[in-house]
Amino acid sequence: MDRPGRVQLRVFPLQRVQPGDVVLSIDSEDIADRLAEVERSLQEEEAALEVAQQRLARSQQREEQANEELQQAQGRLDAHLADMRAIQGGPGIPQTRRFQEERGGVEAQGESDRYEVERLQGEVRELEDRQEAIVRELSFWSAQKKHHQEELDELQPYIGEVLQTSHPVVRDHEDKLVNAEDRIFQLESEQEQNQARLQQIQSQIRGQEASLTQRRHQANVTREQEQQVGWDFDQKRMDLQEQRDRHYNERAIARNDVETATIQVQTHREAIVARQGQLQDLRDRQSELTKTATISGIVLNQNLDRRDGAFIPAGEEVLSIANLAYLEVTAQISQADYHLVKQQQKERQPVEFRMPNQPRNIKYTSRIDTIRPLTNRQDSGVEDVFEVTFQIENQDYLRLPEDKGYVHIRTENRNLYQKIQHQFGRLIDLPRFFPWVSEDDS
């Protein structure tokens, strides 16, 4: 047997079997245990492979999702960066353009207010200059009025007694006094009008300055709003970059998970292939524990019941099967008869075989297959012996192995002198003592 184990026989002695018939089985505990262990390991690897494939599918799905989210985040970031470039050095965006337009309108109105304030302030300066001139002129005319009034007062006692009211001196002072009073009246009226106008202009200036202050505030507000938009955009840029980086890291993690899961799947597949190979090898070895007949014949061994169920070590023979349809016969001939057989070996000489325990009329005929020497003719004192083999038909499947019988080899007919020469050659080995004499000539 190739492997040790407990033998379970399926045949009995002298049973006739055909090729493929089961003759025995060997119960090997180590192979059975190993087979169960490998099958259990194979099931575990298959279950682990299924889990790894599910993990791989989930990892691939997460990678696809992470890649899509990364592309979306990158797109949002690119669009936002384009808006920022437009804000910093380009036409801007609708929101900033609206602030710029509002600030432009406010600044234009503020410029108009500043121009109006400057115009009003110029008018104020002109009116103030005029008021100063009026004050000086009033001072002059008041002095003139006072002078002429004093002159008239000095002349008053003399009017009517010495001077007439139509006197040129009196008349001159009276005309100049009236002229001075008229002029003072005009100047005072103009002074009042100018003062009213100054108050009106001052009020307008305060209004324009208030409006200008408001427009400056509006301009500052729109500028701050525009700056806030820039700050918000910069903050949003950082947020979008952070989102992009986070999705990038998520994709990297997902890719790493995919690679890890792929390696695990490949490892489990390789392990499954290895376990399947081990399993197949063990099954082949297990199948080898079931022995079948390779030839047709009969079971020769006796006392097989002693081996049935017994533990047989490796290398020990359990039973043997012989094909008795054709039996091989070996016979020995002397060196003296060798040349009679050898001459006709190419034509395969006829031969007869008979068993001593069978009737004499039962003969097995055949032809010689091989002939070979059994001894070394160079050994001193040893006669050469040759062995011939041939096959005989055993149609009755009689159990003849290791039995002995009689062999008769038929040779060609010879003359009397040839027979005498042959008998003489059997007594003396001529080629041994006379090398120039060949066996074929003897």
PDB file of N, CA and C in Angstrom, residues 333-343 345 349 371-373 386 422 439:
ATOM      1  N   ILE A 333      17.822 -24.135 -20.492  1.00  0.00           N
ATOM      2  CA  ILE A 333      18.482 -25.081 -21.399  1.00  0.00           C
ATOM      3  C   ILE A 333      19.977 -24.949 -21.200  1.00  0.00           C
ATOM      4  N   SER A 334      20.678 -25.979 -21.531  1.00  0.00           N
ATOM      5  CA  SER A 334      22.129 -25.970 -21.382  1.00  0.00           C
ATOM      6  C   SER A 334      22.777 -25.267 -22.549  1.00  0.00           C
ATOM      7  N   GLN A 335      24.068 -24.993 -22.357  1.00  0.00           N
ATOM      8  CA  GLN A 335      24.806 -24.328 -23.425  1.00  0.00           C
ATOM      9  C   GLN A 335      24.898 -25.207 -24.652  1.00  0.00           C
ATOM     10  N   ALA A 336      24.906 -26.522 -24.456  1.00  0.00           N
ATOM     11  CA  ALA A 336      25.019 -27.440 -25.599  1.00  0.00           C
ATOM     12  C   ALA A 336      23.797 -27.389 -26.487  1.00  0.00           C
ATOM     13  N   ASP A 337      22.618 -27.098 -25.884  1.00  0.00           N
ATOM     14  CA  ASP A 337      21.383 -27.038 -26.682  1.00  0.00           C
ATOM     15  C   ASP A 337      21.057 -25.626 -27.136  1.00  0.00           C
ATOM     16  N   TYR A 338      21.851 -24.644 -26.702  1.00  0.00           N
ATOM     17  CA  TYR A 338      21.531 -23.244 -26.990  1.00  0.00           C
ATOM     18  C   TYR A 338      21.486 -22.961 -28.484  1.00  0.00           C
ATOM     19  N   HIS A 339      22.458 -23.575 -29.246  1.00  0.00           N
ATOM     20  CA  HIS A 339      22.520 -23.237 -30.669  1.00  0.00           C
ATOM     21  C   HIS A 339      21.354 -23.819 -31.437  1.00  0.00           C
ATOM     22  N   LEU A 340      20.733 -24.871 -30.922  1.00  0.00           N
ATOM     23  CA  LEU A 340      19.575 -25.442 -31.613  1.00  0.00           C
ATOM     24  C   LEU A 340      18.373 -24.506 -31.513  1.00  0.00           C
ATOM     25  N   VAL A 341      18.295 -23.809 -30.388  1.00  0.00           N
ATOM     26  CA  VAL A 341      17.178 -22.872 -30.232  1.00  0.00           C
ATOM     27  C   VAL A 341      17.502 -21.548 -30.896  1.00  0.00           C
ATOM     28  N   LYS A 342      18.705 -21.115 -30.764  1.00  0.00           N
ATOM     29  CA  LYS A 342      19.078 -19.794 -31.256  1.00  0.00           C
ATOM     30  C   LYS A 342      18.964 -19.708 -32.766  1.00  0.00           C
ATOM     31  N   GLN A 343      19.267 -20.814 -33.469  1.00  0.00           N
ATOM     32  CA  GLN A 343      19.239 -20.771 -34.924  1.00  0.00           C
ATOM     33  C   GLN A 343      17.857 -20.417 -35.449  1.00  0.00           C
ATOM     34  N   GLN A 345      15.446 -18.827 -33.696  1.00  0.00           N
ATOM     35  CA  GLN A 345      14.748 -17.871 -32.842  1.00  0.00           C
ATOM     36  C   GLN A 345      13.976 -16.844 -33.658  1.00  0.00           C
ATOM     37  N   GLN A 349      10.495 -20.532 -32.445  1.00  0.00           N
ATOM     38  CA  GLN A 349      10.354 -21.978 -32.451  1.00  0.00           C
ATOM     39  C   GLN A 349       9.121 -22.418 -31.682  1.00  0.00           C
ATOM     40  N   ILE A 371      15.209 -15.523 -25.242  1.00  0.00           N
ATOM     41  CA  ILE A 371      16.233 -16.419 -24.736  1.00  0.00           C
ATOM     42  C   ILE A 371      17.384 -15.552 -24.255  1.00  0.00           C
ATOM     43  N   ARG A 372      17.884 -15.857 -23.004  1.00  0.00           N
ATOM     44  CA  ARG A 372      18.946 -15.039 -22.445  1.00  0.00           C
ATOM     45  C   ARG A 372      19.804 -15.906 -21.543  1.00  0.00           C
ATOM     46  N   PRO A 373      21.099 -15.563 -21.389  1.00  0.00           N
ATOM     47  CA  PRO A 373      21.979 -16.354 -20.520  1.00  0.00           C
ATOM     48  C   PRO A 373      21.711 -16.047 -19.052  1.00  0.00           C
ATOM     49  N   PHE A 386      20.971 -21.152 -20.161  1.00  0.00           N
ATOM     50  CA  PHE A 386      20.157 -20.134 -20.814  1.00  0.00           C
ATOM     51  C   PHE A 386      18.705 -20.307 -20.428  1.00  0.00           C
ATOM     52  N   HIS A 422      26.098 -33.364 -32.027  1.00  0.00           N
ATOM     53  CA  HIS A 422      25.432 -32.616 -30.951  1.00  0.00           C
ATOM     54  C   HIS A 422      25.649 -33.309 -29.606  1.00  0.00           C
ATOM     55  N   GLU A 439      29.819 -21.791 -32.290  1.00  0.00           N
ATOM     56  CA  GLU A 439      28.678 -22.585 -31.888  1.00  0.00           C
ATOM     57  C   GLU A 439      27.815 -22.971 -33.078  1.00  0.00           C
TER      58      GLU A 439
END
